[in-house]
């Protein structure tokens, strides 16, 4: 069965920014006096939507204004680091995306990033060359975050493919869980941070040129 659609996570998948995410989170956590273990960061920060993360940190329910303020505070640190260190898509990503687009494969992005970050990425990467604006799905606060499959479900619906004929690329544990729960026909783990993924029966890649193109044509 040939796959008809592809959904990419963004942070850590199309844009290998894990070190920048970690550094910006560490600076934010230090300001507020929080100390998290590696396991806590993996479970409550990476790939998780902002509301869930901040409510875990502050141990209380937060209103939308509080979540927005805290998100922007942290993401301003992150965006500044991105500009300082330079920005480029993951190795082989643009070549693969070009191949998929030319082959008629439907494409989407599903990211836990907030809109301000999505707008930032659109300004600094050629995303609109490959992805329709309506196919760049972000968490607008109305969906459950990963590991729930809501973002991926919305992306699959947007491109009009069946889940079982869609491939999802992910890098975070929460994201991989969400991708599996979406019923995607194929999930490929992008091991951009040399992390451990024991227990998942998914292909792993460290470069997008390792993707088997016969999955699509």
mmCIF file of C-alpha atoms in Angstrom:
data_model
loop_
_atom_site.group_PDB
_atom_site.id
_atom_site.type_symbol
_atom_site.label_atom_id
_atom_site.label_comp_id
_atom_site.label_asym_id
_atom_site.label_seq_id
_atom_site.Cartn_x
_atom_site.Cartn_y
_atom_site.Cartn_z
ATOM 1 C CA UNK A 1 0.000 0.000 0.000
ATOM 2 C CA UNK A 2 1.444 3.345 -1.071
ATOM 3 C CA UNK A 3 1.182 6.252 1.326
ATOM 4 C CA UNK A 4 -0.751 9.308 0.138
ATOM 5 C CA UNK A 5 0.012 11.846 2.846
ATOM 6 C CA UNK A 6 2.827 12.962 5.131
ATOM 7 C CA UNK A 7 2.564 14.964 8.343
ATOM 8 C CA UNK A 8 5.701 16.452 9.875
ATOM 9 C CA UNK A 9 6.163 17.529 13.438
ATOM 10 C CA UNK A 10 8.280 20.680 13.348
ATOM 11 C CA UNK A 11 10.511 21.281 16.376
ATOM 12 C CA UNK A 12 13.151 18.573 16.599
ATOM 13 C CA UNK A 13 11.885 17.030 13.363
ATOM 14 C CA UNK A 14 11.984 19.507 10.469
ATOM 15 C CA UNK A 15 13.984 21.994 12.527
ATOM 16 C CA UNK A 16 16.629 20.410 14.750
ATOM 17 C CA UNK A 17 16.385 22.830 17.618
ATOM 18 C CA UNK A 18 16.380 20.540 20.650
ATOM 19 C CA UNK A 19 19.473 22.211 22.125
ATOM 20 C CA UNK A 20 17.869 25.628 21.697
ATOM 21 C CA UNK A 21 14.628 24.437 23.264
ATOM 22 C CA UNK A 22 16.531 22.942 26.189
ATOM 23 C CA UNK A 23 18.626 26.066 26.722
ATOM 24 C CA UNK A 24 15.653 28.414 26.532
ATOM 25 C CA UNK A 25 13.635 26.259 28.912
ATOM 26 C CA UNK A 26 16.564 26.066 31.333
ATOM 27 C CA UNK A 27 16.854 29.848 31.361
ATOM 28 C CA UNK A 28 13.103 30.202 31.933
ATOM 29 C CA UNK A 29 13.032 27.557 34.681
ATOM 30 C CA UNK A 30 16.020 29.124 36.416
ATOM 31 C CA UNK A 31 14.277 32.511 36.533
ATOM 32 C CA UNK A 32 11.300 30.989 38.358
ATOM 33 C CA UNK A 33 13.368 28.707 40.574
ATOM 34 C CA UNK A 34 12.188 25.430 39.049
ATOM 35 C CA UNK A 35 14.400 22.345 38.810
ATOM 36 C CA UNK A 36 13.189 19.439 36.680
ATOM 37 C CA UNK A 37 14.725 16.010 36.218
ATOM 38 C CA UNK A 38 15.450 14.725 32.726
ATOM 39 C CA UNK A 39 12.419 12.443 33.000
ATOM 40 C CA UNK A 40 10.190 15.342 34.023
ATOM 41 C CA UNK A 41 11.394 17.418 31.082
ATOM 42 C CA UNK A 42 10.724 14.528 28.714
ATOM 43 C CA UNK A 43 7.238 13.982 30.133
ATOM 44 C CA UNK A 44 6.044 17.525 30.794
ATOM 45 C CA UNK A 45 7.934 19.798 28.390
ATOM 46 C CA UNK A 46 9.056 18.221 25.119
ATOM 47 C CA UNK A 47 6.228 18.079 22.592
ATOM 48 C CA UNK A 48 3.637 19.088 25.206
ATOM 49 C CA UNK A 49 1.338 22.076 24.808
ATOM 50 C CA UNK A 50 2.114 25.156 26.873
ATOM 51 C CA UNK A 51 -0.944 25.085 29.131
ATOM 52 C CA UNK A 52 -0.200 21.554 30.332
ATOM 53 C CA UNK A 53 3.465 22.406 30.910
ATOM 54 C CA UNK A 54 2.863 25.590 32.878
ATOM 55 C CA UNK A 55 0.093 24.085 34.982
ATOM 56 C CA UNK A 56 2.479 21.275 35.921
ATOM 57 C CA UNK A 57 5.188 23.784 36.842
ATOM 58 C CA UNK A 58 2.984 26.159 38.837
ATOM 59 C CA UNK A 59 0.797 23.381 40.307
ATOM 60 C CA UNK A 60 -2.466 25.192 39.599
ATOM 61 C CA UNK A 61 -4.933 25.959 36.833
ATOM 62 C CA UNK A 62 -3.959 28.940 34.695
ATOM 63 C CA UNK A 63 -6.227 31.188 32.677
ATOM 64 C CA UNK A 64 -5.629 31.936 29.007
ATOM 65 C CA UNK A 65 -3.983 35.292 29.700
ATOM 66 C CA UNK A 66 -1.494 33.726 32.111
ATOM 67 C CA UNK A 67 -0.654 30.938 29.664
ATOM 68 C CA UNK A 68 -0.141 33.450 26.853
ATOM 69 C CA UNK A 69 2.122 35.666 28.978
ATOM 70 C CA UNK A 70 4.282 32.778 30.179
ATOM 71 C CA UNK A 71 4.445 31.249 26.713
ATOM 72 C CA UNK A 72 5.590 34.503 25.152
ATOM 73 C CA UNK A 73 8.166 35.042 27.885
ATOM 74 C CA UNK A 74 9.716 31.643 27.264
ATOM 75 C CA UNK A 75 9.403 31.788 23.471
ATOM 76 C CA UNK A 76 11.017 35.219 23.224
ATOM 77 C CA UNK A 77 14.088 33.621 24.806
ATOM 78 C CA UNK A 78 13.871 30.742 22.327
ATOM 79 C CA UNK A 79 13.419 32.934 19.238
ATOM 80 C CA UNK A 80 16.363 35.095 20.259
ATOM 81 C CA UNK A 81 18.537 31.987 20.562
ATOM 82 C CA UNK A 82 17.379 30.786 17.136
ATOM 83 C CA UNK A 83 18.480 34.029 15.510
ATOM 84 C CA UNK A 84 21.799 33.998 17.370
ATOM 85 C CA UNK A 85 22.663 30.439 16.310
ATOM 86 C CA UNK A 86 21.307 30.484 12.741
ATOM 87 C CA UNK A 87 18.376 28.560 11.326
ATOM 88 C CA UNK A 88 18.126 25.856 8.688
ATOM 89 C CA UNK A 89 15.870 22.899 8.021
ATOM 90 C CA UNK A 90 17.018 19.411 9.032
ATOM 91 C CA UNK A 91 19.524 17.540 6.835
ATOM 92 C CA UNK A 92 17.829 16.288 3.677
ATOM 93 C CA UNK A 93 14.435 17.699 4.665
ATOM 94 C CA UNK A 94 13.964 20.135 1.801
ATOM 95 C CA UNK A 95 15.024 17.555 -0.781
ATOM 96 C CA UNK A 96 12.547 15.009 0.589
ATOM 97 C CA UNK A 97 9.731 17.552 0.776
ATOM 98 C CA UNK A 98 10.406 18.586 -2.837
ATOM 99 C CA UNK A 99 10.245 14.941 -3.920
ATOM 100 C CA UNK A 100 6.992 14.366 -2.041
ATOM 101 C CA UNK A 101 5.367 17.485 -3.462
ATOM 102 C CA UNK A 102 6.423 16.597 -7.015
ATOM 103 C CA UNK A 103 5.062 13.072 -6.461
ATOM 104 C CA UNK A 104 1.635 14.394 -5.493
ATOM 105 C CA UNK A 105 1.863 13.413 -1.828
ATOM 106 C CA UNK A 106 -0.300 15.610 0.425
ATOM 107 C CA UNK A 107 1.785 17.476 3.011
ATOM 108 C CA UNK A 108 1.109 19.011 6.419
ATOM 109 C CA UNK A 109 2.884 20.201 9.544
ATOM 110 C CA UNK A 110 1.456 19.508 13.015
ATOM 111 C CA UNK A 111 3.257 21.374 15.770
ATOM 112 C CA UNK A 112 2.673 22.034 19.452
ATOM 113 C CA UNK A 113 4.163 25.491 18.889
ATOM 114 C CA UNK A 114 2.024 28.563 19.480
ATOM 115 C CA UNK A 115 1.005 30.870 16.633
ATOM 116 C CA UNK A 116 3.713 33.464 17.305
ATOM 117 C CA UNK A 117 6.376 30.797 16.836
ATOM 118 C CA UNK A 118 4.659 29.425 13.735
ATOM 119 C CA UNK A 119 4.650 32.934 12.234
ATOM 120 C CA UNK A 120 8.338 33.237 13.149
ATOM 121 C CA UNK A 121 9.145 29.954 11.388
ATOM 122 C CA UNK A 122 7.192 30.996 8.292
ATOM 123 C CA UNK A 123 9.250 34.199 8.110
ATOM 124 C CA UNK A 124 12.575 32.378 8.366
ATOM 125 C CA UNK A 125 11.958 29.118 6.466
ATOM 126 C CA UNK A 126 10.499 28.507 2.970
ATOM 127 C CA UNK A 127 7.519 26.645 4.435
ATOM 128 C CA UNK A 128 4.865 28.255 2.242
ATOM 129 C CA UNK A 129 6.779 27.037 -0.809
ATOM 130 C CA UNK A 130 5.753 23.503 0.145
ATOM 131 C CA UNK A 131 2.848 23.710 2.608
ATOM 132 C CA UNK A 132 -0.501 25.440 2.205
ATOM 133 C CA UNK A 133 -1.195 27.832 5.103
ATOM 134 C CA UNK A 134 -4.208 25.736 6.113
ATOM 135 C CA UNK A 135 -1.998 22.659 6.280
ATOM 136 C CA UNK A 136 0.287 24.128 8.957
ATOM 137 C CA UNK A 137 -1.545 22.995 12.071
ATOM 138 C CA UNK A 138 -0.610 24.448 15.450
ATOM 139 C CA UNK A 139 -2.157 24.256 18.880
ATOM 140 C CA UNK A 140 -4.582 27.167 19.116
ATOM 141 C CA UNK A 141 -5.661 26.196 22.618
ATOM 142 C CA UNK A 142 -8.727 24.252 21.513
ATOM 143 C CA UNK A 143 -7.007 20.869 21.223
ATOM 144 C CA UNK A 144 -5.480 18.493 23.703
ATOM 145 C CA UNK A 145 -1.713 18.390 23.493
ATOM 146 C CA UNK A 146 0.449 15.395 22.637
ATOM 147 C CA UNK A 147 0.422 12.476 23.513
ATOM 148 C CA UNK A 148 -3.220 12.934 22.529
ATOM 149 C CA UNK A 149 -3.558 12.629 18.735
ATOM 150 C CA UNK A 150 -5.671 15.770 18.201
ATOM 151 C CA UNK A 151 -3.055 17.765 16.257
ATOM 152 C CA UNK A 152 -2.324 14.857 13.941
ATOM 153 C CA UNK A 153 -6.001 14.068 13.492
ATOM 154 C CA UNK A 154 -6.620 17.667 12.424
ATOM 155 C CA UNK A 155 -3.649 17.619 10.041
ATOM 156 C CA UNK A 156 -4.768 14.355 8.428
ATOM 157 C CA UNK A 157 -8.270 15.767 8.040
ATOM 158 C CA UNK A 158 -6.867 18.963 6.489
ATOM 159 C CA UNK A 159 -4.958 17.135 3.750
ATOM 160 C CA UNK A 160 -7.853 14.761 3.078
ATOM 161 C CA UNK A 161 -6.050 11.447 3.390
ATOM 162 C CA UNK A 162 -6.969 8.399 5.415
ATOM 163 C CA UNK A 163 -4.906 7.865 8.556
ATOM 164 C CA UNK A 164 -3.794 4.422 7.429
ATOM 165 C CA UNK A 165 -2.375 5.964 4.230
ATOM 166 C CA UNK A 166 -0.493 8.711 6.056
ATOM 167 C CA UNK A 167 3.070 8.796 7.385
ATOM 168 C CA UNK A 168 3.991 10.899 10.413
ATOM 169 C CA UNK A 169 7.515 12.076 11.256
ATOM 170 C CA UNK A 170 8.139 12.764 14.960
ATOM 171 C CA UNK A 171 11.022 13.141 17.385
ATOM 172 C CA UNK A 172 9.563 13.444 20.906
ATOM 173 C CA UNK A 173 8.221 10.563 22.955
ATOM 174 C CA UNK A 174 4.906 12.361 23.459
ATOM 175 C CA UNK A 175 4.748 13.021 19.733
ATOM 176 C CA UNK A 176 5.469 9.419 18.798
ATOM 177 C CA UNK A 177 2.694 8.299 21.152
ATOM 178 C CA UNK A 178 0.320 10.815 19.566
ATOM 179 C CA UNK A 179 1.265 9.662 16.071
ATOM 180 C CA UNK A 180 0.629 6.024 16.952
ATOM 181 C CA UNK A 181 -2.720 6.904 18.543
ATOM 182 C CA UNK A 182 -3.774 8.741 15.377
ATOM 183 C CA UNK A 183 -3.806 5.418 13.529
ATOM 184 C CA UNK A 184 -1.192 6.551 11.008
ATOM 185 C CA UNK A 185 -0.122 3.836 8.604
ATOM 186 C CA UNK A 186 3.550 4.603 9.228
ATOM 187 C CA UNK A 187 5.409 6.481 11.962
ATOM 188 C CA UNK A 188 9.075 7.341 11.491
ATOM 189 C CA UNK A 189 11.133 8.593 14.414
ATOM 190 C CA UNK A 190 13.566 11.372 13.560
ATOM 191 C CA UNK A 191 16.348 10.792 16.074
ATOM 192 C CA UNK A 192 17.723 14.326 15.919
ATOM 193 C CA UNK A 193 18.926 14.425 19.532
ATOM 194 C CA UNK A 194 20.435 10.912 19.750
ATOM 195 C CA UNK A 195 17.720 9.890 22.201
ATOM 196 C CA UNK A 196 16.589 6.412 23.178
ATOM 197 C CA UNK A 197 13.372 5.040 21.719
ATOM 198 C CA UNK A 198 13.295 1.525 23.124
ATOM 199 C CA UNK A 199 9.875 -0.032 22.979
ATOM 200 C CA UNK A 200 8.736 1.548 19.720
ATOM 201 C CA UNK A 201 8.414 -0.599 16.627
ATOM 202 C CA UNK A 202 8.993 2.357 14.352
ATOM 203 C CA UNK A 203 11.692 3.035 11.808
ATOM 204 C CA UNK A 204 14.295 5.546 12.918
ATOM 205 C CA UNK A 205 16.292 7.965 10.787
ATOM 206 C CA UNK A 206 19.054 10.464 11.467
ATOM 207 C CA UNK A 207 18.872 12.118 8.012
ATOM 208 C CA UNK A 208 15.896 12.589 5.723
ATOM 209 C CA UNK A 209 17.785 11.005 2.826
ATOM 210 C CA UNK A 210 17.313 7.699 4.683
ATOM 211 C CA UNK A 211 13.571 7.712 3.973
ATOM 212 C CA UNK A 212 12.487 4.874 1.674
ATOM 213 C CA UNK A 213 10.873 6.622 -1.297
ATOM 214 C CA UNK A 214 9.176 3.409 -2.402
ATOM 215 C CA UNK A 215 6.711 4.038 0.428
ATOM 216 C CA UNK A 216 5.157 6.650 -1.851
ATOM 217 C CA UNK A 217 5.821 5.755 -5.499
#
